[in-house]
Amino acid sequence: GENVEQHPSTLSVQEGDSAVIKCTYSDSASNYFPWYKQELGKRPQLIIDIRSNVGEKKDQRIAVTLNKTAKHFSLHITETQPEDSAVYFCAASWGNMLTFGGGTRLMVKP
Amino acid sequence: NAGVTQTPKFQVLKTGQSMTLQCAQDMNHEYMSWYRQDPGMGLRLIHYSVGAGITDQGEVPNGYNVSRSTTEDFPLRLLSAAPSQTSVYFCASSYGIGGPNTEAFFGQGTRLTVV
């Protein structure tokens, strides 16, 4: 099956700085890579996703890049704000299953 | 449009008891799944279903059963609760996996404690 590793497990940045979270996956057949944000006590919600036929995707302050050869993908958040503080999960689809990374707790200090 | 609704929100069980976590969606999604969330381990897939009458095992299926008699409902049964099943459980639904418009929508979660 698929295995997804996510780093770092915690990340602390100053407001206005950029944050980068990286994930690697094991199965080259994986073709869909979503990112979810989970605020404390809330449900995970999709913030951006990318498919294997695309190398980069942007949505305002967030972007995701995918390197299929190296089997890794990254989430980039620019101009971080306190409301970006949350746990972020990457995931990779394999067949009919979605496998998640272990999560990154992002703390944005005002 | 309520989205994905899970009940109950909180539950305490004694070891050996059984219970059913309910999940319902009103978005006409074919794909439904159950995850458990433990600290530092992300979301791990327990069981999933690609449509009514079809279910399959995920990464951590032992100790859990599911059924999918309708498109809307996907209950998760704990047969004989164990302390290792203490976790937060999330149900999710989507049109599918990986294709267009396949965002997974999660329920609000069930916090289960087994004592």
PDB file of C-alpha atoms in Angstrom:
ATOM      1  CA  GLY A   1       0.000   0.000   0.000  1.00  0.00           C
ATOM      2  CA  GLU A   2       0.849   3.682   0.064  1.00  0.00           C
ATOM      3  CA  ASN A   3       3.021   5.273   2.735  1.00  0.00           C
ATOM      4  CA  VAL A   4       3.094   9.040   3.254  1.00  0.00           C
ATOM      5  CA  GLU A   5       5.738  10.763   5.363  1.00  0.00           C
ATOM      6  CA  GLN A   6       5.240  14.390   6.430  1.00  0.00           C
ATOM      7  CA  HIS A   7       7.798  16.851   7.829  1.00  0.00           C
ATOM      8  CA  PRO A   8       8.174  18.736  10.048  1.00  0.00           C
ATOM      9  CA  SER A   9       5.772  17.595  12.753  1.00  0.00           C
ATOM     10  CA  THR A  10       5.737  21.099  14.247  1.00  0.00           C
ATOM     11  CA  LEU A  11       6.574  24.439  12.657  1.00  0.00           C
ATOM     12  CA  SER A  12       6.686  27.834  14.301  1.00  0.00           C
ATOM     13  CA  VAL A  13       6.949  30.993  12.195  1.00  0.00           C
ATOM     14  CA  GLN A  14       6.616  34.706  12.721  1.00  0.00           C
ATOM     15  CA  GLU A  15       3.561  36.399  11.257  1.00  0.00           C
ATOM     16  CA  GLY A  16       4.316  37.474   7.714  1.00  0.00           C
ATOM     17  CA  ASP A  17       6.959  34.803   7.134  1.00  0.00           C
ATOM     18  CA  SER A  18       6.549  31.848   4.787  1.00  0.00           C
ATOM     19  CA  ALA A  19       5.918  28.257   5.859  1.00  0.00           C
ATOM     20  CA  VAL A  20       6.787  25.104   3.934  1.00  0.00           C
ATOM     21  CA  ILE A  21       5.573  21.592   4.719  1.00  0.00           C
ATOM     22  CA  LYS A  22       6.945  18.611   2.834  1.00  0.00           C
ATOM     23  CA  CYS A  23       5.567  15.153   2.130  1.00  0.00           C
ATOM     24  CA  THR A  24       6.943  12.072   0.414  1.00  0.00           C
ATOM     25  CA  TYR A  25       4.964   9.134  -0.889  1.00  0.00           C
ATOM     26  CA  SER A  26       5.971   5.605  -1.790  1.00  0.00           C
ATOM     27  CA  ASP A  27       3.721   4.425  -4.632  1.00  0.00           C
ATOM     28  CA  SER A  28       4.414   5.898  -8.059  1.00  0.00           C
ATOM     29  CA  ALA A  29       0.834   5.015  -9.087  1.00  0.00           C
ATOM     30  CA  SER A  30      -0.589   7.666  -6.714  1.00  0.00           C
ATOM     31  CA  ASN A  31      -2.199  10.413  -8.749  1.00  0.00           C
ATOM     32  CA  TYR A  32      -4.028  12.786  -6.400  1.00  0.00           C
ATOM     33  CA  PHE A  33      -2.510  14.820  -3.578  1.00  0.00           C
ATOM     34  CA  PRO A  34      -4.804  16.926  -1.373  1.00  0.00           C
ATOM     35  CA  TRP A  35      -3.914  19.078   1.609  1.00  0.00           C
ATOM     36  CA  TYR A  36      -6.243  19.465   4.573  1.00  0.00           C
ATOM     37  CA  LYS A  37      -6.297  22.019   7.375  1.00  0.00           C
ATOM     38  CA  GLN A  38      -7.673  21.102  10.770  1.00  0.00           C
ATOM     39  CA  GLU A  39      -8.270  23.779  13.375  1.00  0.00           C
ATOM     40  CA  LEU A  40      -8.372  22.781  17.018  1.00  0.00           C
ATOM     41  CA  GLY A  41     -11.444  20.684  17.760  1.00  0.00           C
ATOM     42  CA  LYS A  42     -12.729  20.961  14.206  1.00  0.00           C
ATOM     43  CA  ARG A  43     -13.026  18.658  11.228  1.00  0.00           C
ATOM     44  CA  PRO A  44     -10.348  18.559   8.471  1.00  0.00           C
ATOM     45  CA  GLN A  45     -11.129  20.758   5.480  1.00  0.00           C
ATOM     46  CA  LEU A  46      -9.582  20.732   2.026  1.00  0.00           C
ATOM     47  CA  ILE A  47      -7.447  23.785   1.264  1.00  0.00           C
ATOM     48  CA  ILE A  48      -5.781  22.805  -2.008  1.00  0.00           C
ATOM     49  CA  ASP A  49      -5.111  19.728  -4.101  1.00  0.00           C
ATOM     50  CA  ILE A  50      -2.972  18.742  -7.076  1.00  0.00           C
ATOM     51  CA  ARG A  51      -3.110  15.925  -9.585  1.00  0.00           C
ATOM     52  CA  SER A  52      -0.170  14.052 -11.037  1.00  0.00           C
ATOM     53  CA  ASN A  53      -0.387  15.762 -14.428  1.00  0.00           C
ATOM     54  CA  VAL A  54       0.327  19.177 -12.865  1.00  0.00           C
ATOM     55  CA  GLY A  55       3.580  20.407 -11.311  1.00  0.00           C
ATOM     56  CA  GLU A  56       2.326  23.408  -9.358  1.00  0.00           C
ATOM     57  CA  LYS A  57      -0.948  24.984  -8.290  1.00  0.00           C
ATOM     58  CA  LYS A  58      -1.616  28.272  -6.519  1.00  0.00           C
ATOM     59  CA  ASP A  59      -4.577  29.729  -4.678  1.00  0.00           C
ATOM     60  CA  GLN A  60      -3.909  33.172  -3.230  1.00  0.00           C
ATOM     61  CA  ARG A  61      -1.361  32.715  -0.411  1.00  0.00           C
ATOM     62  CA  ILE A  62      -1.080  28.947  -0.690  1.00  0.00           C
ATOM     63  CA  ALA A  63       0.640  26.836  -3.321  1.00  0.00           C
ATOM     64  CA  VAL A  64       1.443  23.196  -3.782  1.00  0.00           C
ATOM     65  CA  THR A  65       4.291  21.733  -5.830  1.00  0.00           C
ATOM     66  CA  LEU A  66       4.658  18.142  -6.985  1.00  0.00           C
ATOM     67  CA  ASN A  67       7.807  16.307  -8.062  1.00  0.00           C
ATOM     68  CA  LYS A  68       6.684  12.946  -9.440  1.00  0.00           C
ATOM     69  CA  THR A  69      10.208  11.732 -10.133  1.00  0.00           C
ATOM     70  CA  ALA A  70      11.282  12.241  -6.536  1.00  0.00           C
ATOM     71  CA  LYS A  71       7.806  11.327  -5.216  1.00  0.00           C
ATOM     72  CA  HIS A  72       7.443  14.358  -3.036  1.00  0.00           C
ATOM     73  CA  PHE A  73       5.074  17.302  -2.802  1.00  0.00           C
ATOM     74  CA  SER A  74       5.079  20.443  -0.697  1.00  0.00           C
ATOM     75  CA  LEU A  75       2.696  23.044   0.680  1.00  0.00           C
ATOM     76  CA  HIS A  76       3.825  26.663   0.677  1.00  0.00           C
ATOM     77  CA  ILE A  77       2.048  29.357   2.661  1.00  0.00           C
ATOM     78  CA  THR A  78       3.222  32.925   2.131  1.00  0.00           C
ATOM     79  CA  GLU A  79       2.567  35.965   4.326  1.00  0.00           C
ATOM     80  CA  THR A  80       1.385  33.796   7.186  1.00  0.00           C
ATOM     81  CA  GLN A  81      -1.312  35.108   9.507  1.00  0.00           C
ATOM     82  CA  PRO A  82      -2.373  33.992  13.008  1.00  0.00           C
ATOM     83  CA  GLU A  83      -5.480  32.347  11.528  1.00  0.00           C
ATOM     84  CA  ASP A  84      -3.182  30.007   9.567  1.00  0.00           C
ATOM     85  CA  SER A  85      -2.336  28.322  12.888  1.00  0.00           C
ATOM     86  CA  ALA A  86      -3.675  24.763  12.639  1.00  0.00           C
ATOM     87  CA  VAL A  87      -2.649  21.204  11.876  1.00  0.00           C
ATOM     88  CA  TYR A  88      -2.035  20.520   8.191  1.00  0.00           C
ATOM     89  CA  PHE A  89      -2.270  17.065   6.630  1.00  0.00           C
ATOM     90  CA  CYS A  90      -1.029  15.938   3.259  1.00  0.00           C
ATOM     91  CA  ALA A  91      -2.493  12.864   1.577  1.00  0.00           C
ATOM     92  CA  ALA A  92      -1.982  10.678  -1.468  1.00  0.00           C
ATOM     93  CA  SER A  93      -4.531   8.550  -3.272  1.00  0.00           C
ATOM     94  CA  TRP A  94      -3.747   4.934  -4.085  1.00  0.00           C
ATOM     95  CA  GLY A  95      -6.496   3.010  -5.804  1.00  0.00           C
ATOM     96  CA  ASN A  96      -9.659   3.751  -3.841  1.00  0.00           C
ATOM     97  CA  MET A  97      -7.825   4.764  -0.695  1.00  0.00           C
ATOM     98  CA  LEU A  98      -6.568   8.094   0.570  1.00  0.00           C
ATOM     99  CA  THR A  99      -3.486   7.791   2.797  1.00  0.00           C
ATOM    100  CA  PHE A 100      -2.631  10.692   5.104  1.00  0.00           C
ATOM    101  CA  GLY A 101       0.645  11.937   6.479  1.00  0.00           C
ATOM    102  CA  GLY A 102       1.123  12.330  10.231  1.00  0.00           C
ATOM    103  CA  GLY A 103       0.336  16.050  10.243  1.00  0.00           C
ATOM    104  CA  THR A 104       2.210  19.303  10.863  1.00  0.00           C
ATOM    105  CA  ARG A 105       1.229  21.655  13.648  1.00  0.00           C
ATOM    106  CA  LEU A 106       1.815  25.181  12.348  1.00  0.00           C
ATOM    107  CA  MET A 107       2.013  28.003  14.873  1.00  0.00           C
ATOM    108  CA  VAL A 108       2.077  31.567  13.602  1.00  0.00           C
ATOM    109  CA  LYS A 109       3.329  33.996  16.227  1.00  0.00           C
ATOM    110  CA  PRO A 110       1.938  37.556  16.056  1.00  0.00           C
TER     111      PRO A 110
ATOM    112  CA  ASN B   1     -27.885  20.615   2.925  1.00  0.00           C
ATOM    113  CA  ALA B   2     -26.388  19.273   6.153  1.00  0.00           C
ATOM    114  CA  GLY B   3     -23.279  17.700   4.549  1.00  0.00           C
ATOM    115  CA  VAL B   4     -21.853  14.819   6.594  1.00  0.00           C
ATOM    116  CA  THR B   5     -23.484  14.182   9.962  1.00  0.00           C
ATOM    117  CA  GLN B   6     -21.954  11.952  12.616  1.00  0.00           C
ATOM    118  CA  THR B   7     -23.503  10.814  15.864  1.00  0.00           C
ATOM    119  CA  PRO B   8     -22.737  10.737  18.706  1.00  0.00           C
ATOM    120  CA  LYS B   9     -20.143  13.481  19.262  1.00  0.00           C
ATOM    121  CA  PHE B  10     -18.839  11.908  22.463  1.00  0.00           C
ATOM    122  CA  GLN B  11     -19.043   8.374  23.830  1.00  0.00           C
ATOM    123  CA  VAL B  12     -17.551   6.470  26.745  1.00  0.00           C
ATOM    124  CA  LEU B  13     -17.602   2.679  26.558  1.00  0.00           C
ATOM    125  CA  LYS B  14     -16.502  -0.053  28.878  1.00  0.00           C
ATOM    126  CA  THR B  15     -14.117  -2.690  27.582  1.00  0.00           C
ATOM    127  CA  GLY B  16     -16.060  -5.400  25.786  1.00  0.00           C
ATOM    128  CA  GLN B  17     -19.107  -3.291  24.996  1.00  0.00           C
ATOM    129  CA  SER B  18     -20.294  -2.849  21.428  1.00  0.00           C
ATOM    130  CA  MET B  19     -21.664   0.231  19.739  1.00  0.00           C
ATOM    131  CA  THR B  20     -22.405   1.768  16.365  1.00  0.00           C
ATOM    132  CA  LEU B  21     -21.167   5.144  15.165  1.00  0.00           C
ATOM    133  CA  GLN B  22     -23.608   6.660  12.739  1.00  0.00           C
ATOM    134  CA  CYS B  23     -22.697   8.589   9.581  1.00  0.00           C
ATOM    135  CA  ALA B  24     -25.081  10.103   7.061  1.00  0.00           C
ATOM    136  CA  GLN B  25     -24.531  12.371   4.059  1.00  0.00           C
ATOM    137  CA  ASP B  26     -27.015  14.232   1.886  1.00  0.00           C
ATOM    138  CA  MET B  27     -24.721  15.105  -1.047  1.00  0.00           C
ATOM    139  CA  ASN B  28     -25.424  11.930  -3.064  1.00  0.00           C
ATOM    140  CA  HIS B  29     -21.784  10.898  -2.742  1.00  0.00           C
ATOM    141  CA  GLU B  30     -20.877   7.383  -3.812  1.00  0.00           C
ATOM    142  CA  TYR B  31     -17.659   7.164  -1.793  1.00  0.00           C
ATOM    143  CA  MET B  32     -17.738   7.060   2.010  1.00  0.00           C
ATOM    144  CA  SER B  33     -15.017   6.227   4.483  1.00  0.00           C
ATOM    145  CA  TRP B  34     -14.148   6.011   8.167  1.00  0.00           C
ATOM    146  CA  TYR B  35     -10.894   7.250   9.681  1.00  0.00           C
ATOM    147  CA  ARG B  36      -9.484   7.242  13.155  1.00  0.00           C
ATOM    148  CA  GLN B  37      -7.253  10.073  14.342  1.00  0.00           C
ATOM    149  CA  ASP B  38      -4.636   9.483  16.990  1.00  0.00           C
ATOM    150  CA  PRO B  39      -2.034  12.035  18.166  1.00  0.00           C
ATOM    151  CA  GLY B  40       0.966  12.151  15.836  1.00  0.00           C
ATOM    152  CA  MET B  41      -0.448   9.497  13.505  1.00  0.00           C
ATOM    153  CA  GLY B  42      -2.635  11.522  11.221  1.00  0.00           C
ATOM    154  CA  LEU B  43      -5.817   9.997   9.872  1.00  0.00           C
ATOM    155  CA  ARG B  44      -5.811   6.257   9.287  1.00  0.00           C
ATOM    156  CA  LEU B  45      -8.383   4.620   7.049  1.00  0.00           C
ATOM    157  CA  ILE B  46     -10.499   1.945   8.740  1.00  0.00           C
ATOM    158  CA  HIS B  47     -13.042   0.960   6.045  1.00  0.00           C
ATOM    159  CA  TYR B  48     -14.416   2.505   2.917  1.00  0.00           C
ATOM    160  CA  SER B  49     -17.270   2.039   0.464  1.00  0.00           C
ATOM    161  CA  VAL B  50     -17.473   2.940  -3.231  1.00  0.00           C
ATOM    162  CA  GLY B  51     -21.244   2.571  -3.347  1.00  0.00           C
ATOM    163  CA  ALA B  52     -24.269   0.928  -1.769  1.00  0.00           C
ATOM    164  CA  GLY B  53     -23.611  -2.741  -1.074  1.00  0.00           C
ATOM    165  CA  ILE B  54     -19.833  -2.451  -1.562  1.00  0.00           C
ATOM    166  CA  THR B  55     -17.349  -2.123   1.300  1.00  0.00           C
ATOM    167  CA  ASP B  56     -13.643  -2.791   1.681  1.00  0.00           C
ATOM    168  CA  GLN B  57     -10.935  -2.707   4.311  1.00  0.00           C
ATOM    169  CA  GLY B  58      -8.554   0.170   4.833  1.00  0.00           C
ATOM    170  CA  GLU B  59      -5.278   0.292   6.779  1.00  0.00           C
ATOM    171  CA  VAL B  60      -6.612  -0.550  10.257  1.00  0.00           C
ATOM    172  CA  PRO B  61      -9.841  -2.608   9.910  1.00  0.00           C
ATOM    173  CA  ASN B  62      -9.450  -5.039  12.823  1.00  0.00           C
ATOM    174  CA  GLY B  63     -12.153  -4.737  15.459  1.00  0.00           C
ATOM    175  CA  TYR B  64     -14.529  -2.785  13.213  1.00  0.00           C
ATOM    176  CA  ASN B  65     -17.352  -3.717  10.854  1.00  0.00           C
ATOM    177  CA  VAL B  66     -19.221  -1.620   8.303  1.00  0.00           C
ATOM    178  CA  SER B  67     -22.168  -1.981   5.975  1.00  0.00           C
ATOM    179  CA  ARG B  68     -23.621   0.238   3.240  1.00  0.00           C
ATOM    180  CA  SER B  69     -27.260  -0.543   2.612  1.00  0.00           C
ATOM    181  CA  THR B  70     -28.058   2.933   1.241  1.00  0.00           C
ATOM    182  CA  THR B  71     -26.086   5.664  -0.512  1.00  0.00           C
ATOM    183  CA  GLU B  72     -26.684   8.017   2.422  1.00  0.00           C
ATOM    184  CA  ASP B  73     -25.646   5.930   5.430  1.00  0.00           C
ATOM    185  CA  PHE B  74     -22.382   4.258   6.423  1.00  0.00           C
ATOM    186  CA  PRO B  75     -22.388   3.059  10.052  1.00  0.00           C
ATOM    187  CA  LEU B  76     -19.256   1.826  11.817  1.00  0.00           C
ATOM    188  CA  ARG B  77     -19.648  -0.951  14.388  1.00  0.00           C
ATOM    189  CA  LEU B  78     -17.241  -1.691  17.206  1.00  0.00           C
ATOM    190  CA  LEU B  79     -17.791  -5.339  18.039  1.00  0.00           C
ATOM    191  CA  SER B  80     -16.041  -5.581  21.421  1.00  0.00           C
ATOM    192  CA  ALA B  81     -14.474  -2.283  22.456  1.00  0.00           C
ATOM    193  CA  ALA B  82     -10.852  -2.230  23.625  1.00  0.00           C
ATOM    194  CA  PRO B  83      -8.830   0.625  25.188  1.00  0.00           C
ATOM    195  CA  SER B  84      -6.715   0.696  21.989  1.00  0.00           C
ATOM    196  CA  GLN B  85      -9.818   1.926  20.155  1.00  0.00           C
ATOM    197  CA  THR B  86      -9.865   5.146  22.159  1.00  0.00           C
ATOM    198  CA  SER B  87      -9.605   7.750  19.425  1.00  0.00           C
ATOM    199  CA  VAL B  88     -11.398  10.418  17.446  1.00  0.00           C
ATOM    200  CA  TYR B  89     -13.359   8.938  14.557  1.00  0.00           C
ATOM    201  CA  PHE B  90     -14.182  10.812  11.376  1.00  0.00           C
ATOM    202  CA  CYS B  91     -16.535   9.837   8.625  1.00  0.00           C
ATOM    203  CA  ALA B  92     -15.966  11.350   5.181  1.00  0.00           C
ATOM    204  CA  SER B  93     -17.747  11.309   1.838  1.00  0.00           C
ATOM    205  CA  SER B  94     -16.910  12.355  -1.706  1.00  0.00           C
ATOM    206  CA  TYR B  95     -17.893  11.683  -5.314  1.00  0.00           C
ATOM    207  CA  GLY B  96     -14.829   9.478  -5.613  1.00  0.00           C
ATOM    208  CA  ILE B  97     -11.056   9.498  -5.167  1.00  0.00           C
ATOM    209  CA  GLY B  98      -8.642  11.354  -7.414  1.00  0.00           C
ATOM    210  CA  GLY B  99     -10.962  12.464 -10.188  1.00  0.00           C
ATOM    211  CA  PRO B 100     -12.555  15.876 -10.745  1.00  0.00           C
ATOM    212  CA  ASN B 101     -14.675  17.244  -7.882  1.00  0.00           C
ATOM    213  CA  THR B 102     -13.540  14.571  -5.441  1.00  0.00           C
ATOM    214  CA  GLU B 103     -13.036  16.743  -2.382  1.00  0.00           C
ATOM    215  CA  ALA B 104     -13.626  14.674   0.757  1.00  0.00           C
ATOM    216  CA  PHE B 105     -16.077  16.249   3.201  1.00  0.00           C
ATOM    217  CA  PHE B 106     -15.655  15.235   6.823  1.00  0.00           C
ATOM    218  CA  GLY B 107     -18.164  14.898   9.601  1.00  0.00           C
ATOM    219  CA  GLN B 108     -17.607  16.702  12.916  1.00  0.00           C
ATOM    220  CA  GLY B 109     -16.019  13.662  14.522  1.00  0.00           C
ATOM    221  CA  THR B 110     -16.812  11.302  17.387  1.00  0.00           C
ATOM    222  CA  ARG B 111     -14.546  11.287  20.417  1.00  0.00           C
ATOM    223  CA  LEU B 112     -14.607   7.744  21.801  1.00  0.00           C
ATOM    224  CA  THR B 113     -13.074   6.697  25.097  1.00  0.00           C
ATOM    225  CA  VAL B 114     -12.883   3.039  26.093  1.00  0.00           C
ATOM    226  CA  VAL B 115     -12.237   2.411  29.772  1.00  0.00           C
TER     227      VAL B 115
END
